[in-house]
C-alpha positions as a Python dict, from the first residue, in 0.01 Angstrom:
ca = {
    (1, 'Q'): (0, 0, 0),
    (2, 'V'): (76, -352, 115),
    (3, 'Q'): (293, -378, 426),
    (4, 'L'): (432, -679, 607),
    (5, 'V'): (598, -632, 943),
    (6, 'E'): (780, -922, 1108),
    (7, 'S'): (854, -941, 1479),
    (8, 'G'): (971, -1192, 1735),
    (9, 'G'): (1326, -1256, 1621),
    (10, 'G'): (1619, -1261, 1858),
    (11, 'L'): (1892, -1468, 2016),
    (12, 'V'): (1815, -1815, 2152),
    (13, 'Q'): (2021, -2111, 2265),
    (14, 'A'): (2019, -2436, 2074),
    (15, 'G'): (1715, -2639, 2173),
    (16, 'G'): (1516, -2328, 2252),
    (17, 'S'): (1208, -2176, 2092),
    (18, 'L'): (1097, -1855, 1926),
    (19, 'R'): (769, -1740, 1775),
    (20, 'L'): (773, -1508, 1478),
    (21, 'S'): (478, -1294, 1379),
    (22, 'C'): (400, -1113, 1056),
    (23, 'A'): (134, -844, 1052),
    (24, 'V'): (-11, -769, 708),
    (25, 'S'): (-197, -458, 601),
    (26, 'G'): (-321, -316, 272),
    (27, 'R'): (-438, -646, 132),
    (28, 'T'): (-722, -892, 183),
    (29, 'F'): (-509, -1125, 391),
    (30, 'S'): (-750, -1418, 388),
    (31, 'N'): (-754, -1449, 8),
    (32, 'Y'): (-392, -1556, -35),
    (33, 'A'): (-136, -1808, 71),
    (34, 'M'): (147, -1694, 298),
    (35, 'G'): (503, -1811, 340),
    (36, 'W'): (814, -1786, 551),
    (37, 'F'): (1160, -1779, 394),
    (38, 'R'): (1504, -1732, 543),
    (39, 'Q'): (1845, -1621, 425),
    (40, 'A'): (2172, -1696, 599),
    (41, 'P'): (2490, -1496, 527),
    (42, 'G'): (2640, -1597, 194),
    (43, 'K'): (2348, -1822, 105),
    (44, 'A'): (2044, -1794, -116),
    (45, 'R'): (1701, -1725, 26),
    (46, 'E'): (1528, -2054, 103),
    (47, 'F'): (1174, -2165, 169),
    (48, 'V'): (1089, -2250, 528),
    (49, 'A'): (712, -2298, 542),
    (50, 'G'): (395, -2205, 359),
    (51, 'I'): (26, -2209, 435),
    (52, 'S'): (-282, -2189, 217),
    (53, 'W'): (-537, -1909, 229),
    (54, 'S'): (-760, -2105, 465),
    (55, 'G'): (-480, -2237, 683),
    (56, 'G'): (-564, -2596, 598),
    (57, 'I'): (-265, -2699, 389),
    (58, 'P'): (71, -2617, 551),
    (59, 'N'): (395, -2737, 396),
    (60, 'Y'): (750, -2728, 524),
    (61, 'A'): (1108, -2756, 415),
    (62, 'D'): (1255, -3092, 515),
    (63, 'S'): (1508, -2915, 738),
    (64, 'V'): (1237, -2777, 969),
    (65, 'K'): (967, -3041, 944),
    (66, 'G'): (861, -3160, 1289),
    (67, 'R'): (1023, -2859, 1461),
    (68, 'F'): (850, -2555, 1308),
    (69, 'T'): (477, -2484, 1280),
    (70, 'I'): (323, -2224, 1054),
    (71, 'S'): (-21, -2083, 1130),
    (72, 'R'): (-236, -1785, 1048),
    (73, 'D'): (-513, -1584, 1207),
    (74, 'N'): (-721, -1436, 927),
    (75, 'A'): (-923, -1228, 1171),
    (76, 'K'): (-603, -1056, 1285),
    (77, 'N'): (-430, -1046, 945),
    (78, 'T'): (-132, -1214, 1107),
    (79, 'L'): (97, -1501, 1015),
    (80, 'Y'): (299, -1697, 1270),
    (81, 'L'): (596, -1929, 1278),
    (82, 'Q'): (652, -2130, 1594),
    (83, 'M'): (1008, -2255, 1602),
    (84, 'N'): (1102, -2530, 1850),
    (85, 'S'): (1414, -2741, 1905),
    (86, 'M'): (1614, -2478, 1729),
    (87, 'K'): (1958, -2546, 1586),
    (88, 'P'): (2253, -2318, 1504),
    (89, 'E'): (2185, -2382, 1135),
    (90, 'D'): (1848, -2208, 1176),
    (91, 'T'): (2039, -1880, 1214),
    (92, 'A'): (1924, -1643, 939),
    (93, 'V'): (1711, -1343, 856),
    (94, 'Y'): (1352, -1462, 835),
    (95, 'Y'): (1107, -1305, 590),
    (96, 'C'): (734, -1341, 553),
    (97, 'A'): (571, -1304, 214),
    (98, 'T'): (225, -1293, 62),
    (99, 'G'): (145, -1546, -208),
    (100, 'R'): (11, -1466, -553),
    (101, 'H'): (-238, -1752, -524),
    (102, 'Q'): (-442, -1941, -266),
    (103, 'L'): (-208, -2236, -230),
    (104, 'A'): (145, -2198, -97),
    (105, 'T'): (450, -2313, -289),
    (106, 'K'): (821, -2318, -209),
    (107, 'Y'): (917, -2084, -494),
    (108, 'P'): (996, -1718, -413),
    (109, 'S'): (858, -1613, -753),
    (110, 'D'): (511, -1723, -635),
    (111, 'Y'): (517, -1453, -367),
    (112, 'D'): (471, -1087, -443),
    (113, 'Y'): (508, -881, -125),
    (114, 'W'): (782, -926, 135),
    (115, 'G'): (857, -800, 483),
    (116, 'Q'): (1181, -637, 586),
    (117, 'G'): (1301, -945, 774),
    (118, 'T'): (1379, -1027, 1134),
    (119, 'Q'): (1709, -1168, 1257),
    (120, 'V'): (1711, -1506, 1431),
    (121, 'T'): (2034, -1624, 1589),
    (122, 'V'): (2075, -1965, 1752),
    (123, 'S'): (2383, -2011, 1968),
    (124, 'S'): (2541, -2350, 2026),
}
């Protein structure tokens, strides 16, 4: 059974930082791309960042480029999202997901297993 467990969410002031983690079990973590998505109230789920199976090809949504960094530790089966210079519009539930392939895309349909989500709130 594949499980993804996010942690690290919380409340932060604008300009602050948070680091999200996603622990994966039940799957060969290093074989697949990974991604972070987020969903704000009343909005569709949107792509935040993705990373290839080897960690060599990260990609980001334009809204977070230069502020967020995605990384992975294949030895620990863990995905990370370092979020800096946070803005109130970053407020959302953040989800990690395992990709169906080795390269990450921005499309939710290219991801097959999802975590339960962790709330991130940025106050102004």
